[in-house]
Tab-separated table of C-alpha atoms in Angstrom:
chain	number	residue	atom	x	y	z
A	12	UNK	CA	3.842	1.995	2.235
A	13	UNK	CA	7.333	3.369	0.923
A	14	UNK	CA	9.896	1.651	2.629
A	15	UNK	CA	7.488	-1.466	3.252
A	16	UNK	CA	6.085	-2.780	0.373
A	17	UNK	CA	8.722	-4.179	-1.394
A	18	UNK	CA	8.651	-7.638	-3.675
A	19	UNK	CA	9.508	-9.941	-0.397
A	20	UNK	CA	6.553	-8.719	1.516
A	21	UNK	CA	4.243	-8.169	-1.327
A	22	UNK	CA	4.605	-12.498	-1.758
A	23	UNK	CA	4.239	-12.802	1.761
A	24	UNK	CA	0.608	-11.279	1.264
A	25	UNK	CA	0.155	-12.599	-1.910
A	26	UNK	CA	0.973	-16.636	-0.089
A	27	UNK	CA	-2.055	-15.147	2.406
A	28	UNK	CA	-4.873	-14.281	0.203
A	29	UNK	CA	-3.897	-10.354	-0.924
A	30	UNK	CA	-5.507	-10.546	-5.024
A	31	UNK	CA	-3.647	-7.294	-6.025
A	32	UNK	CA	-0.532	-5.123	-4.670
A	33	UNK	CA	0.891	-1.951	-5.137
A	34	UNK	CA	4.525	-1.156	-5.783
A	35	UNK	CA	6.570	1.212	-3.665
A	36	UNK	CA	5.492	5.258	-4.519
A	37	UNK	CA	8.235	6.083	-7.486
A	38	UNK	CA	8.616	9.671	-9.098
A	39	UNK	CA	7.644	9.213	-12.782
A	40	UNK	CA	10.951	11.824	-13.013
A	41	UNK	CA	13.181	9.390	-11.077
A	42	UNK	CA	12.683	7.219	-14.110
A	43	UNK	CA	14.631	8.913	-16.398
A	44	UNK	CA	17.046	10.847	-14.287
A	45	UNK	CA	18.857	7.995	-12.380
A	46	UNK	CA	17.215	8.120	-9.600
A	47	UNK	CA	19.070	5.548	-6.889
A	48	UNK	CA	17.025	2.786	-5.886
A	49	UNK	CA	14.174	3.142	-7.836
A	50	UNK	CA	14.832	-0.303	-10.119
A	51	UNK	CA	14.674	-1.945	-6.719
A	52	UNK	CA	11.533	-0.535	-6.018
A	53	UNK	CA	10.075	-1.975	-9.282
A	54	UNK	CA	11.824	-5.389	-9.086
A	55	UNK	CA	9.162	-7.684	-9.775
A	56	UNK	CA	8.711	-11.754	-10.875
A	57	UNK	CA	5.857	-13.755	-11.934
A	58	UNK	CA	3.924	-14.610	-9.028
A	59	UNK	CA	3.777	-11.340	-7.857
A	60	UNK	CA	0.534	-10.638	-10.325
A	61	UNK	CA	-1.288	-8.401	-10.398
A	62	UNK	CA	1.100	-5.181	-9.704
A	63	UNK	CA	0.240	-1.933	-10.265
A	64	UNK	CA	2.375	0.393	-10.587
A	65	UNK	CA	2.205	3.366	-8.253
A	66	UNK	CA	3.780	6.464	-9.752
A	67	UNK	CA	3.951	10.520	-8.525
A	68	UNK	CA	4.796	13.273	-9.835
A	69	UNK	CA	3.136	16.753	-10.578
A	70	UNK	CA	4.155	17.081	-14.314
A	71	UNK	CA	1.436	14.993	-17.362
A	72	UNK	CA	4.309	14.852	-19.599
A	73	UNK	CA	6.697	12.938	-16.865
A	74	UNK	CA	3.990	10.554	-16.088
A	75	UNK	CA	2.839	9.810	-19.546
A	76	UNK	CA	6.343	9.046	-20.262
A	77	UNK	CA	6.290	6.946	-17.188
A	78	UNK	CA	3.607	4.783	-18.108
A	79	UNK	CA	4.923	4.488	-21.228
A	80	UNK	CA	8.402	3.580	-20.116
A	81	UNK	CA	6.973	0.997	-17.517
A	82	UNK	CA	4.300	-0.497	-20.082
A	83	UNK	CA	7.059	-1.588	-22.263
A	84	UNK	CA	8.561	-3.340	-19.233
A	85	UNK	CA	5.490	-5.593	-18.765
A	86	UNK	CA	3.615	-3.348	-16.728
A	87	UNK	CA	-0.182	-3.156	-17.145
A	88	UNK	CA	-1.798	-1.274	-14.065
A	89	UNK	CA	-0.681	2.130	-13.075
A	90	UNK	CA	-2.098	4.166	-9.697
A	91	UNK	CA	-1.910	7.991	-9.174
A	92	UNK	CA	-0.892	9.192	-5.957
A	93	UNK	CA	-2.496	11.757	-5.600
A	94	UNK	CA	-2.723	11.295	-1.333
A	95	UNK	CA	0.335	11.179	-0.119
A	96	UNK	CA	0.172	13.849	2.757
A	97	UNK	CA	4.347	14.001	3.650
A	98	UNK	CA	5.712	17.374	2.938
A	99	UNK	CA	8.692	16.164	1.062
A	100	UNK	CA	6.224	14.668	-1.641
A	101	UNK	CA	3.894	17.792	-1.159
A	102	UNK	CA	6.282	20.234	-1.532
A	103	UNK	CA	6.726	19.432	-5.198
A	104	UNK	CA	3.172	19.965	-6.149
A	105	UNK	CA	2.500	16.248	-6.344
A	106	UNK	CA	0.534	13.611	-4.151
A	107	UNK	CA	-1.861	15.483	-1.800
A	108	UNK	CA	-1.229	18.719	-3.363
A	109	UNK	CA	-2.499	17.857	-6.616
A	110	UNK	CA	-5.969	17.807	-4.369
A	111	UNK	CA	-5.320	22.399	-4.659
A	112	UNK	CA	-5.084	22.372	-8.155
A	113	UNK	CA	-7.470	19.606	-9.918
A	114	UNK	CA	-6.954	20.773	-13.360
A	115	UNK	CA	-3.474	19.690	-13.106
A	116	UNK	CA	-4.602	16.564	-11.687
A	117	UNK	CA	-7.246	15.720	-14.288
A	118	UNK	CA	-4.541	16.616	-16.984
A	119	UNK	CA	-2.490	13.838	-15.843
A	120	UNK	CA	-5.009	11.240	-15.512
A	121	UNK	CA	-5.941	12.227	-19.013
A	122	UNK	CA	-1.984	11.470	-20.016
A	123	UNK	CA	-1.642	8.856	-18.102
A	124	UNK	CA	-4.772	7.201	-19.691
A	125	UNK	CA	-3.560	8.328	-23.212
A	126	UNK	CA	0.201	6.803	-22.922
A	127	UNK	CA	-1.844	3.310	-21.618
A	128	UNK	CA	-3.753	3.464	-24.771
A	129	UNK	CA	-0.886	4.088	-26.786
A	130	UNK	CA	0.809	1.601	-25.308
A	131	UNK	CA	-2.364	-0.947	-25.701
A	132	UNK	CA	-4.344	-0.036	-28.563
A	133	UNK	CA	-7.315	-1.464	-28.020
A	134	UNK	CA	-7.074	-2.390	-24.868
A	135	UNK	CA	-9.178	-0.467	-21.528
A	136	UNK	CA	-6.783	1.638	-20.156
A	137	UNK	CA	-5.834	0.292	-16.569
A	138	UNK	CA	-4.951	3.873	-14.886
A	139	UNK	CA	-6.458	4.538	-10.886
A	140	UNK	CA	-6.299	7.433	-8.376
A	141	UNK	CA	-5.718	7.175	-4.765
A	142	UNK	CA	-7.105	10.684	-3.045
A	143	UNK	CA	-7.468	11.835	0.024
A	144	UNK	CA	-10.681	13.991	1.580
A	145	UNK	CA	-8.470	17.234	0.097
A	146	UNK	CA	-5.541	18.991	1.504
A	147	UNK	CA	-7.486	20.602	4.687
A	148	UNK	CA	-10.527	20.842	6.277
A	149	UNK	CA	-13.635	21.347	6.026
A	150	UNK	CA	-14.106	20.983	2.487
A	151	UNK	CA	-14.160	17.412	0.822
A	152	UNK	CA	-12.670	18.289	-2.899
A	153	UNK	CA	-12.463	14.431	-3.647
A	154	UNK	CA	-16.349	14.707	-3.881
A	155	UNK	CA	-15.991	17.267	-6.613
A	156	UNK	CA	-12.095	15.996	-8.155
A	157	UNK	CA	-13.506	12.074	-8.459
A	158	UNK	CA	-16.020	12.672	-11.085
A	159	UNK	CA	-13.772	14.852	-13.441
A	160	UNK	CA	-10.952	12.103	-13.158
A	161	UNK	CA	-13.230	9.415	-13.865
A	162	UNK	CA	-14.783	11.543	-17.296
A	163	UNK	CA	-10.527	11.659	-17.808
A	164	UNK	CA	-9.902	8.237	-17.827
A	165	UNK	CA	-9.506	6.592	-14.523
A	166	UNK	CA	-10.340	3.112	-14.404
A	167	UNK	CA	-11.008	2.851	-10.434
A	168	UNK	CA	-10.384	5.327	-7.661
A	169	UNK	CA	-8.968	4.598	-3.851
A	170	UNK	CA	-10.208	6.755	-1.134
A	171	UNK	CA	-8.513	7.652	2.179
A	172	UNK	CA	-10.807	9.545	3.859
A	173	UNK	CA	-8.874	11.874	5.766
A	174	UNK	CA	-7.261	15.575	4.584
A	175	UNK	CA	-3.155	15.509	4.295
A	176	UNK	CA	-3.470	18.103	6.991
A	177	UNK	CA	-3.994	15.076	9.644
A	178	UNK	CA	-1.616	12.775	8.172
A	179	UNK	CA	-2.958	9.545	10.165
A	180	UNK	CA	-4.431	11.362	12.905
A	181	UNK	CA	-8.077	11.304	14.073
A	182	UNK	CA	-10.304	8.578	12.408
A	183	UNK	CA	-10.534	7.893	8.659
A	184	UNK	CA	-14.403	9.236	7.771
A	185	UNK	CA	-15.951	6.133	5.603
A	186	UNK	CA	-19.455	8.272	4.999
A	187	UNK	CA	-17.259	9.952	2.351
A	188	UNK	CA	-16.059	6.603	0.954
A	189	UNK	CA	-19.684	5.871	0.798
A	190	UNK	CA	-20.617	9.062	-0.823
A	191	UNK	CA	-18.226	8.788	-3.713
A	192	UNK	CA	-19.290	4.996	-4.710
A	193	UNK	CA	-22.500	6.555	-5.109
A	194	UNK	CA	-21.050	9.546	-7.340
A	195	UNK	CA	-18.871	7.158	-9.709
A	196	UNK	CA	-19.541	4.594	-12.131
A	197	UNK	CA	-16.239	2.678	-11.637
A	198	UNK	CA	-14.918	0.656	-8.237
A	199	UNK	CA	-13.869	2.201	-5.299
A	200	UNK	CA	-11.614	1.318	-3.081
A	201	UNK	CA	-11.879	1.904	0.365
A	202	UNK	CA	-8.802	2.989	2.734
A	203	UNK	CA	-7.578	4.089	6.459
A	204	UNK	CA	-8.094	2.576	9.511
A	205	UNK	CA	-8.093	-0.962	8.404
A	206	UNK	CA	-6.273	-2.727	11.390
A	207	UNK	CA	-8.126	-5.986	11.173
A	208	UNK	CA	-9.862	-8.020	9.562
A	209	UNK	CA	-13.379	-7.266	10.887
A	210	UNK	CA	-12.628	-3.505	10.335
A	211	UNK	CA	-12.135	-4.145	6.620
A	212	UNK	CA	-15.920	-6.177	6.723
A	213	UNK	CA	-17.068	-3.439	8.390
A	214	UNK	CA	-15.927	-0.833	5.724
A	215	UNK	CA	-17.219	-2.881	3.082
A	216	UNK	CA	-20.592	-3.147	4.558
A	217	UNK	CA	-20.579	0.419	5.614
A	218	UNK	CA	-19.814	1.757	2.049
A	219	UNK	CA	-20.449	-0.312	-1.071
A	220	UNK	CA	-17.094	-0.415	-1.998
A	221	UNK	CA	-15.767	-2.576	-3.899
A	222	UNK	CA	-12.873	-3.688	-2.043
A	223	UNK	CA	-10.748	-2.405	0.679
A	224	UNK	CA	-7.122	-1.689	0.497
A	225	UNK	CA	-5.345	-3.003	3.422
A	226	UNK	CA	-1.787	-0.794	4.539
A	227	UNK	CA	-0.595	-0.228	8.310
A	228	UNK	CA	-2.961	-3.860	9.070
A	229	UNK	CA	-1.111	-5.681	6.598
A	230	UNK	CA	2.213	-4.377	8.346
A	231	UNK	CA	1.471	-6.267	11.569
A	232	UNK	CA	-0.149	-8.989	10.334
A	233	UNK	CA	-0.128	-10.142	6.792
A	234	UNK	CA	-2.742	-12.900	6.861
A	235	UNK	CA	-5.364	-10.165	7.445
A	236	UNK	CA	-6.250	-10.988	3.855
A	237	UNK	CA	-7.142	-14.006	4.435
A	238	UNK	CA	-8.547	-13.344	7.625
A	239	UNK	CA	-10.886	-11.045	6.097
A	240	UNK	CA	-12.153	-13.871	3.305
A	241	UNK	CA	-12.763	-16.165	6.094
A	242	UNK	CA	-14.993	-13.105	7.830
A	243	UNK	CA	-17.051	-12.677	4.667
A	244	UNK	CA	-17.479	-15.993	4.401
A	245	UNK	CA	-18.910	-15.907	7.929
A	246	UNK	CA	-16.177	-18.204	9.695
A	247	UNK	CA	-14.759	-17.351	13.234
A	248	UNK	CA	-11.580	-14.419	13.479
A	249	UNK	CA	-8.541	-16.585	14.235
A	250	UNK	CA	-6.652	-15.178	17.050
A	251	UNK	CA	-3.142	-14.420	16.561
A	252	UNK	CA	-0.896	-16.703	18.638
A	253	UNK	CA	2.633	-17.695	19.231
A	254	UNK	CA	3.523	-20.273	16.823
A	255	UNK	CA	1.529	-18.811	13.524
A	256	UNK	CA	3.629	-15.633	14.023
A	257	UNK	CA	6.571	-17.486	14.727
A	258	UNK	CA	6.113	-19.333	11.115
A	259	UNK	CA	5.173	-16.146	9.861
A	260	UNK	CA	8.734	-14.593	10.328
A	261	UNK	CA	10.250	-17.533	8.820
A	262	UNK	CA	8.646	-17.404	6.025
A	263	UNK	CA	9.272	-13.420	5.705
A	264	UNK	CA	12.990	-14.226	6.100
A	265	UNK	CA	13.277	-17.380	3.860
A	266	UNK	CA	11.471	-14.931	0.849
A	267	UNK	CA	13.698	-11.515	1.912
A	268	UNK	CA	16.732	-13.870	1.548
A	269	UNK	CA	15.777	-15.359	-1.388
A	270	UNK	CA	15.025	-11.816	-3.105
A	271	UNK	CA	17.252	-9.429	-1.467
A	272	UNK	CA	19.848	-11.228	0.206
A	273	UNK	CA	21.892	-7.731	0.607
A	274	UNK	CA	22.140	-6.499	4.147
A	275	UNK	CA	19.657	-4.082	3.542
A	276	UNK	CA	17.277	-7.055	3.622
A	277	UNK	CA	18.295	-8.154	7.356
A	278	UNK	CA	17.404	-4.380	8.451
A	279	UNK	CA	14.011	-4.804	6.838
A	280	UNK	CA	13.759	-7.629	8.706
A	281	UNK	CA	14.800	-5.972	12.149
A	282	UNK	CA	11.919	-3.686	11.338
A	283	UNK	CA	9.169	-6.131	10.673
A	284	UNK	CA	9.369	-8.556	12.921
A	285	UNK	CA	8.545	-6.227	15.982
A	286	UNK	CA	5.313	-5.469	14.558
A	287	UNK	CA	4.352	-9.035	14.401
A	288	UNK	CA	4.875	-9.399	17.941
A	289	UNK	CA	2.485	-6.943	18.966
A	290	UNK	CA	-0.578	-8.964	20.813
A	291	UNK	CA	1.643	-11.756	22.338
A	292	UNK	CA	1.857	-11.618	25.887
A	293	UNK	CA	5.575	-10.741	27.287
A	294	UNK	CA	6.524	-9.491	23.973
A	295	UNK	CA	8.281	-6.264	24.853
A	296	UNK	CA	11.011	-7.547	25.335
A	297	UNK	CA	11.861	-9.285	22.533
A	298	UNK	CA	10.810	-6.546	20.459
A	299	UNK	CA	13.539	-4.455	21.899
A	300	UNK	CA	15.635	-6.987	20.991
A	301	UNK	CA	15.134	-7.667	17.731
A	302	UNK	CA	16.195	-4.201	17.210
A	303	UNK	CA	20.231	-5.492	17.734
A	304	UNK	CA	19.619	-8.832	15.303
A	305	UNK	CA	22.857	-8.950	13.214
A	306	UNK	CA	22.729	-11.885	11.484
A	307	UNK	CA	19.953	-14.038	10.199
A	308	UNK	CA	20.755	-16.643	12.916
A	309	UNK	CA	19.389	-14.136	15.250
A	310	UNK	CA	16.130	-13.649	13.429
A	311	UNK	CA	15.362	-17.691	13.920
A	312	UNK	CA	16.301	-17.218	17.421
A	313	UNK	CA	14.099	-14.423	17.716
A	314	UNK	CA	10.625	-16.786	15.925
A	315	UNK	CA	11.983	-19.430	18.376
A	316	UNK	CA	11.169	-17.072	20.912
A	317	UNK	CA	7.775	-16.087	19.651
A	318	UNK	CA	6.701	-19.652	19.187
A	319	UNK	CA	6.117	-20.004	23.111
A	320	UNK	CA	4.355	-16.782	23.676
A	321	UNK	CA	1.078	-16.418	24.067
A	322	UNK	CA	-1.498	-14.234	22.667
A	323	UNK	CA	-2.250	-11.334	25.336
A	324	UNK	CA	-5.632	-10.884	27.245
A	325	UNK	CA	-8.275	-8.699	25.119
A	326	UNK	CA	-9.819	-6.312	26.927
């Protein structure tokens, strides 16, 4: 989600039922050697509770430090990366790559652990993984890898079940989701392929876990949080339509402006509001658009627009 899940859309799915978020990915090192942007990545304000922070890096004494550094700041949850498939990230021997060597990995849950419980004596250590299957097929390491990081420390562990190798191709396997809530003692959380509501049911029922993280479905539709309460609850799916998505991009713009009224915020805009388009009929258009909005006028224009379309024909 780097790039996406910044503080104005985390309150947009926190306003439509999301109970936790995740900051942006930031390199523990990028802490403490001026990295650019990453304070805006951890910009934060009360309502948007409970954050965890979401930290890589390949070295246990930079993320110790980090969780340290960010504990002292008011942070309380911290997440691993220890999936993230794109080479730039890879190349450095952190995210998916810790998956090759899990010694390394299990060192720095252990550090990361420790600097939480220095940092709240007495307190349970709130430290979690996210993994992938492993780095390439066919073996699953995570089967192997989740165990040891749980006897290091971690508090829960996120699965997406595919190997970096395949980045988001091919489908997400939830038998090994399954197979690791049965291996650990502490919550999993289940990833990949999560488009709608009903999918994330479906996982759930499929694999014990103990919640689902929502990602690329939250993108185009943030109320799948809700949505997916008012599945388990047995209720009807709403069906996306015109005038909810219309009200949707207001309300993304009224919280971008209020928390990053910068230009950079607009172009965030221009990138999110196609995506909620998708599933009204006639919305091509528009969605080319968007792409040219300069000014925030053009963004109410644009959920003007949306309000008379209708949703398209489901085959």
């Amino acid at each position: 989600m780097a790039g996406f899940s910044d503080l104005a859309f985390r309150m947009l799915c926190r306003e439509n039922g999301c109970a936790a978020a995740v900051t942006e990915m930031v390199s523990a090192k990028g802490l403490f050697f001026g990295s650019p942007g990453t304070s805006r990545l951890l910009a934060t304000c009360p309502g948007d509770a409970p954050l965890v922070a979401q930290l890589f890096g390949s070295e246990p004494d930079y993320l110790a430090r980090a969780v340290f550094w960010l504990s002292q700041r008011g942070f309380r949850h911290f997440d691993l990366n220890a999936g993230c498939p794109v080479p730039k990230v890879a190349r450095s021997g952190a995210g998916a790559a810790l998956l090759d060597d899990p010694g390394r990995l299990e060192n720095i849950v252990r550090a990361m652990v420790g600097a939480a419980g220095e940092a709240f004596p007495g307190a349970s250590p709130m430290v979690g993984v996210k993994l992938r299957l492993g780095v390439r097929p066919p073996q699953p390491v995570c089967l192997e890898i989740g165990p040891r990081l749980v006897e290091a420390g971690a508090s829960w562990l996120t699965l997406h079940p595919r190997f970096a190798t395949q980045g988001y191709a091919g489908r997400s396997d939830w038998t090994a989701i399954a197979r690791l809530v049965r291996l650990v003692p502490v919550p999993v959380m289940a990833s990949g392929d999560l488009w709608t509501a009903e999918d994330g049911a479906a996982c759930l029922a499929a694999t014990g876990a103990a919640g689902v993280m929502f990602a690329r479905g939250a993108l185009a539709d943030p109320r799948i949080f809700s949505d997916l309460k008012t599945r388990l609850a047995g209720e009807a799916a709403r069906v996306p339509n015109g005038p909810d998505m219309a009200a949707l991009i207001r309300r993304h713009a009224a919280l971008v402006r209020a928390l990053d009224p910068s230009p950079r915020g607009l172009l965030k805009m221009r990138t999110a509001v196609p995506r909620y388009l998708k599933g009204l009929e006639g919305s091509r258009a528009l969605r080319a658009r968007v792409c040219g909005c300069s000014t925030w006028e053009d963004i109410e224009a644009t959920a003007e627009e949306t309000a008379r379309l209708s949703p398209a024909a489901r085959t």
